[in-house]
Amino acid sequence: MASIELINLTKKFGDLTAVNDLNLVIPDKEFVALLGPSGCGKTTTMNMIAGIEMPSEGSILFGGEDMRTIPANKRDVGFVFQNYAIFTHMTVRKNLEFGLKVRGVEKSEIKRRVQNMADLMRLNDRLDWRTSKLSVNELQKVAIGRSAVTEPEIFLLDEPLSNLDAAFRAFMRTELKHLQHEFQQTMVYVTHDQIEAMSLADRIAVLDMGLLQQYGTPNEVYNKPHNTFVANFMGSPSMNLLPCRLTNGGGDHALDFGDAGTSMIEDGELMRRCKLARNADVVFGMRPEDIDIQPREVGRPGIDMEVSFVEPIGPRTVVHLSAGSHSIKVAKDKQYPIELGAKVKAEFPKGRCHIFDAESGNAIGLE
Ligand code: ATP
């Protein structure tokens, strides 16, 4: 059993709290991503799990066992860093064999595992090359293979793909999923790239300034963000977040966008959430891909806006709309027919709108 439990985990460096009272349960054999911007405490959390850093407060359990007194080399943890740590004077084969020899694994078993890893990582034709001759992409494959071949119960990866080129990163994402499928390890993966986290992880822990913002499946984190930080961090382009005021227009709730006008709320779910708002000042959120662009004559709720910029980005067109001091992005299919300067209505997507408290940034009435 290699579940990982972080209980009230805190790490302080002098006055700085790098990780603040973190509680997280990583189930056995799950792939969990620690996601957040630079400096949010991802690596520090990872280092504490590995035993490289000691917590200031709180505890770490592996399969229910407290790791406080267990040193790093006794934790059965594999670790891959952003900057591949491999022996450059050795061949690929010797690098892959190294951890197994240190552990006293039998010769025939070493041969089998190294061959299996070379097949998995497609390193067969490089096995007898010196690693100094390898490309950056291949070096990172060796670094991952070298750690994975020892089959640790827990595999920690700290931004392992961030130095690699985009095409190879996409390839390696698939390879990492294969690895986890093959070895059934508990994987913890540090990244600041939300796409990487979404595509790889069973669950994502979103961190900001040492604090856990949300922990859930990619679907939960993307579709039900707990606050404006998560809403903004997940997705590209990110969620449109418009400050506005809840008003009562003729007895019904409406959203007042100031110089961009007012819109009635007809969406039952949104109405329910608005009624729970404690303050009139809220932030209204819509994912770019959820917004409909309609002619202004259409009587449904929305904001009258003007097309200010059209951005073709290959598979999609991002249409920028503005009204008064507000602007939003709308994601449409490629070659979406729209004219710069067109006067349109941005229609609120039914059942797909988000509403947050303006002061705390927390989602209102999330179910
Ligand atoms: P990055 O993606 O940039 O590595 P991160 O989310 O992994 O960021 P950490 O490396 O965990 O963040 O750092 C969290 C905070 O703790 C940062 O402000 C960092 O400067 C600080 N920090 C990390 N290690 C130390 C240390 N050994 N001494 C002092 N401060 C540290």
Short mmCIF file of C-alpha atoms in Angstrom, two decimals, residues 99-355:
data_model
loop_
_atom_site.label_atom_id
_atom_site.label_comp_id
_atom_site.label_asym_id
_atom_site.label_seq_id
_atom_site.Cartn_x
_atom_site.Cartn_y
_atom_site.Cartn_z
CA GLY A 99 19.88 1.62 -9.09
CA LEU A 100 19.18 -2.09 -9.46
CA LYS A 101 22.82 -3.05 -8.77
CA VAL A 102 22.89 -0.83 -5.68
CA ARG A 103 19.80 -2.68 -4.44
CA GLY A 104 21.47 -6.06 -5.04
CA VAL A 105 18.94 -7.22 -7.64
CA GLU A 106 19.91 -10.49 -9.41
CA LYS A 107 21.75 -10.25 -12.73
CA SER A 108 19.04 -11.96 -14.82
CA GLU A 109 16.37 -9.74 -13.26
CA ILE A 110 18.46 -6.63 -13.95
CA LYS A 111 18.74 -7.68 -17.59
CA ARG A 112 15.00 -8.27 -17.86
CA ARG A 113 14.02 -4.99 -16.23
CA VAL A 114 16.52 -2.90 -18.22
CA GLN A 115 15.31 -4.45 -21.48
CA ASN A 116 11.69 -3.85 -20.50
CA MET A 117 12.44 -0.22 -19.63
CA ALA A 118 14.38 0.32 -22.87
CA ASP A 119 11.37 -1.04 -24.79
CA LEU A 120 8.95 1.17 -22.88
CA MET A 121 11.03 4.31 -23.26
CA ARG A 122 12.08 3.44 -26.82
CA LEU A 123 15.74 3.53 -25.92
CA ASN A 124 16.67 0.20 -27.49
CA ASP A 125 19.00 1.58 -30.13
CA ARG A 126 20.69 3.84 -27.57
CA LEU A 127 21.45 1.28 -24.85
CA ASP A 128 25.19 1.15 -25.55
CA TRP A 129 25.61 4.87 -26.25
CA ARG A 130 27.40 7.08 -23.79
CA THR A 131 24.85 9.48 -22.37
CA SER A 132 27.08 12.43 -23.31
CA LYS A 133 26.04 11.72 -26.94
CA LEU A 134 22.30 11.95 -26.24
CA SER A 135 19.92 14.82 -26.97
CA VAL A 136 18.24 16.70 -24.09
CA ASN A 137 15.00 14.79 -24.81
CA GLU A 138 16.79 11.44 -24.66
CA LEU A 139 18.64 12.40 -21.48
CA GLN A 140 15.36 13.01 -19.71
CA LYS A 141 14.04 9.66 -20.96
CA VAL A 142 17.07 7.99 -19.39
CA ALA A 143 16.59 9.94 -16.14
CA ILE A 144 12.94 8.84 -15.92
CA GLY A 145 13.78 5.26 -16.94
CA ARG A 146 16.65 5.07 -14.48
CA SER A 147 14.40 5.94 -11.58
CA ALA A 148 11.33 3.98 -12.76
CA VAL A 149 13.31 0.76 -13.39
CA THR A 150 13.83 0.29 -9.65
CA GLU A 151 10.02 0.09 -9.40
CA PRO A 152 9.59 2.26 -6.32
CA GLU A 153 6.12 2.23 -4.80
CA ILE A 154 6.07 6.01 -4.94
CA PHE A 155 7.35 7.94 -7.92
CA LEU A 156 7.92 11.70 -7.59
CA LEU A 157 8.47 13.82 -10.68
CA ASP A 158 9.38 17.50 -10.38
CA GLU A 159 8.70 19.35 -13.67
CA PRO A 160 10.34 16.50 -15.62
CA LEU A 161 9.20 17.75 -19.02
CA SER A 162 9.71 21.50 -18.73
CA ASN A 163 13.12 21.55 -20.46
CA LEU A 164 11.89 19.52 -23.42
CA ASP A 165 10.50 20.76 -26.71
CA ALA A 166 6.72 20.90 -27.19
CA ALA A 167 6.35 17.89 -29.50
CA PHE A 168 8.48 15.69 -27.26
CA ARG A 169 6.59 16.84 -24.16
CA ALA A 170 3.35 15.61 -25.73
CA PHE A 171 5.01 12.27 -26.54
CA MET A 172 6.41 11.94 -23.00
CA ARG A 173 3.03 12.65 -21.43
CA THR A 174 1.72 9.50 -23.10
CA GLU A 175 4.83 7.55 -22.09
CA LEU A 176 4.42 8.56 -18.44
CA LYS A 177 0.84 7.30 -18.48
CA HIS A 178 2.08 3.99 -19.92
CA LEU A 179 4.72 3.79 -17.20
CA GLN A 180 2.16 4.27 -14.48
CA HIS A 181 -0.14 1.73 -16.06
CA GLU A 182 2.71 -0.80 -16.29
CA PHE A 183 4.13 -0.33 -12.77
CA GLN A 184 0.97 0.71 -10.88
CA GLN A 185 2.86 3.27 -8.80
CA THR A 186 1.57 6.15 -6.78
CA MET A 187 2.81 9.13 -8.78
CA VAL A 188 3.15 12.71 -7.61
CA TYR A 189 3.91 15.14 -10.39
CA VAL A 190 4.92 18.78 -9.94
CA THR A 191 4.04 21.14 -12.75
CA HIS A 192 3.06 24.75 -13.40
CA ASP A 193 1.48 23.67 -16.71
CA GLN A 194 -2.27 23.19 -16.30
CA ILE A 195 -2.55 21.29 -19.59
CA GLU A 196 0.04 18.76 -18.40
CA ALA A 197 -1.80 18.38 -15.10
CA MET A 198 -5.20 18.00 -16.80
CA SER A 199 -3.98 15.42 -19.28
CA LEU A 200 -1.95 13.27 -16.87
CA ALA A 201 -3.45 13.36 -13.44
CA ASP A 202 -6.27 11.44 -11.77
CA ARG A 203 -6.45 14.33 -9.29
CA ILE A 204 -5.00 17.82 -9.21
CA ALA A 205 -3.98 19.78 -6.11
CA VAL A 206 -3.94 23.48 -7.05
CA LEU A 207 -1.65 25.53 -4.79
CA ASP A 208 -1.09 29.26 -4.42
CA MET A 209 1.27 30.94 -1.97
CA GLY A 210 1.68 27.74 0.03
CA LEU A 211 -2.08 27.21 0.42
CA LEU A 212 -4.18 24.47 -1.14
CA GLN A 213 -6.83 26.11 -3.31
CA GLN A 214 -8.65 23.01 -4.54
CA TYR A 215 -8.11 19.26 -4.76
CA GLY A 216 -10.16 17.26 -7.21
CA THR A 217 -10.34 15.44 -10.52
CA PRO A 218 -9.40 17.45 -13.62
CA ASN A 219 -13.10 17.62 -14.44
CA GLU A 220 -14.00 19.03 -11.00
CA VAL A 221 -11.18 21.54 -10.94
CA TYR A 222 -11.98 22.78 -14.45
CA ASN A 223 -15.76 22.78 -14.31
CA LYS A 224 -16.38 23.58 -10.65
CA PRO A 225 -13.57 25.90 -9.56
CA HIS A 226 -13.80 26.73 -5.86
CA ASN A 227 -12.48 30.26 -6.31
CA THR A 228 -11.35 32.84 -8.85
CA PHE A 229 -7.70 31.75 -8.54
CA VAL A 230 -8.50 28.21 -9.72
CA ALA A 231 -10.98 29.50 -12.32
CA ASN A 232 -8.30 31.74 -13.77
CA PHE A 233 -5.40 29.29 -13.53
CA MET A 234 -7.14 26.41 -15.33
CA GLY A 235 -7.82 26.70 -19.04
CA SER A 236 -6.32 28.56 -21.96
CA PRO A 237 -7.62 31.12 -22.70
CA SER A 238 -8.59 31.34 -19.06
CA MET A 239 -12.09 31.91 -17.72
CA ASN A 240 -13.58 35.37 -18.32
CA LEU A 241 -14.10 36.99 -14.92
CA LEU A 242 -16.25 40.11 -14.93
CA PRO A 243 -16.82 42.16 -11.78
CA CYS A 244 -20.47 43.20 -11.50
CA ARG A 245 -23.31 43.94 -9.05
CA LEU A 246 -26.38 41.88 -8.33
CA THR A 247 -29.47 44.04 -8.63
CA ASN A 248 -33.20 43.52 -8.51
CA GLY A 249 -34.59 44.55 -11.89
CA GLY A 250 -38.40 44.44 -11.67
CA GLY A 251 -38.30 41.91 -8.85
CA ASP A 252 -35.99 39.54 -10.71
CA HIS A 253 -32.26 39.25 -10.28
CA ALA A 254 -30.08 41.01 -12.80
CA LEU A 255 -26.36 41.53 -13.27
CA ASP A 256 -25.20 45.12 -13.55
CA PHE A 257 -21.98 45.37 -15.52
CA GLY A 258 -21.73 49.16 -15.10
CA ASP A 259 -20.70 50.80 -18.37
CA ALA A 260 -21.35 47.51 -20.23
CA GLY A 261 -25.04 47.47 -19.30
CA THR A 262 -27.33 45.18 -17.30
CA SER A 263 -28.57 41.70 -18.05
CA MET A 264 -31.48 39.78 -16.56
CA ILE A 265 -30.83 36.31 -15.20
CA GLU A 266 -33.07 33.60 -16.60
CA ASP A 267 -30.83 30.60 -15.91
CA GLY A 268 -32.38 28.74 -12.93
CA GLU A 269 -29.04 27.47 -11.60
CA LEU A 270 -27.47 30.92 -11.78
CA MET A 271 -30.52 32.42 -10.11
CA ARG A 272 -30.21 29.91 -7.26
CA ARG A 273 -26.55 30.82 -6.76
CA CYS A 274 -27.18 34.57 -6.95
CA LYS A 275 -29.80 34.29 -4.23
CA LEU A 276 -27.14 32.82 -1.93
CA ALA A 277 -24.76 35.75 -2.44
CA ARG A 278 -24.07 37.64 0.76
CA ASN A 279 -22.79 40.75 -1.00
CA ALA A 280 -24.11 42.56 -4.03
CA ASP A 281 -20.60 42.76 -5.47
CA VAL A 282 -19.79 39.54 -7.30
CA VAL A 283 -17.55 38.23 -10.06
CA PHE A 284 -19.29 36.60 -12.99
CA GLY A 285 -17.34 33.85 -14.77
CA MET A 286 -17.73 32.23 -18.17
CA ARG A 287 -15.38 29.85 -19.95
CA PRO A 288 -14.44 31.17 -23.43
CA GLU A 289 -15.68 27.99 -25.11
CA ASP A 290 -19.09 28.21 -23.41
CA ILE A 291 -20.13 31.64 -24.67
CA ASP A 292 -22.45 32.02 -27.65
CA ILE A 293 -22.13 34.95 -30.02
CA GLN A 294 -25.55 36.03 -31.28
CA PRO A 295 -27.04 38.93 -33.23
CA ARG A 296 -28.09 41.71 -30.84
CA GLU A 297 -31.76 41.31 -31.80
CA VAL A 298 -31.85 37.95 -30.03
CA GLY A 299 -33.78 38.64 -26.84
CA ARG A 300 -31.90 36.23 -24.56
CA PRO A 301 -29.78 37.40 -21.58
CA GLY A 302 -26.29 38.60 -22.35
CA ILE A 303 -24.20 41.69 -22.94
CA ASP A 304 -24.14 43.82 -26.07
CA MET A 305 -20.50 43.90 -27.16
CA GLU A 306 -18.29 44.69 -30.13
CA VAL A 307 -15.68 42.50 -31.80
CA SER A 308 -12.35 44.17 -30.97
CA PHE A 309 -9.89 41.54 -32.18
CA VAL A 310 -9.95 38.19 -33.96
CA GLU A 311 -7.12 35.79 -33.14
CA PRO A 312 -6.78 32.62 -35.26
CA ILE A 313 -4.74 30.13 -33.20
CA GLY A 314 -4.71 27.07 -35.47
CA PRO A 315 -7.43 24.72 -34.30
CA ARG A 316 -9.54 27.59 -32.93
CA THR A 317 -10.40 31.23 -33.36
CA VAL A 318 -10.36 33.41 -30.25
CA VAL A 319 -12.79 36.30 -30.64
CA HIS A 320 -12.18 39.29 -28.35
CA LEU A 321 -15.32 41.21 -27.45
CA SER A 322 -15.51 44.48 -25.56
CA ALA A 323 -18.14 46.75 -24.05
CA GLY A 324 -17.33 49.78 -21.89
CA SER A 325 -14.45 48.84 -19.61
CA HIS A 326 -15.13 45.09 -19.94
CA SER A 327 -13.61 42.68 -22.39
CA ILE A 328 -13.94 38.94 -22.80
CA LYS A 329 -12.52 36.14 -24.96
CA VAL A 330 -14.72 33.67 -26.79
CA ALA A 331 -13.28 30.46 -28.25
CA LYS A 332 -14.82 29.30 -31.52
CA ASP A 333 -14.01 26.82 -34.28
CA LYS A 334 -11.26 27.67 -36.73
CA GLN A 335 -12.33 29.98 -39.55
CA TYR A 336 -15.31 31.15 -37.49
CA PRO A 337 -16.98 33.78 -39.71
CA ILE A 338 -16.89 37.10 -37.82
CA GLU A 339 -15.98 40.66 -38.76
CA LEU A 340 -13.83 43.01 -36.74
CA GLY A 341 -16.08 45.75 -35.32
CA ALA A 342 -19.25 43.61 -35.59
CA LYS A 343 -21.91 44.53 -33.02
CA VAL A 344 -23.02 41.33 -31.32
CA LYS A 345 -24.50 39.90 -28.13
CA ALA A 346 -22.41 37.68 -25.86
CA GLU A 347 -25.01 35.22 -24.65
CA PHE A 348 -24.62 33.70 -21.19
CA PRO A 349 -24.30 29.94 -21.42
CA LYS A 350 -27.17 28.26 -19.51
CA GLY A 351 -25.92 26.04 -16.69
CA ARG A 352 -22.30 26.97 -17.45
CA CYS A 353 -21.95 30.31 -15.64
CA HIS A 354 -19.90 30.77 -12.49
CA ILE A 355 -20.42 33.25 -9.72
#
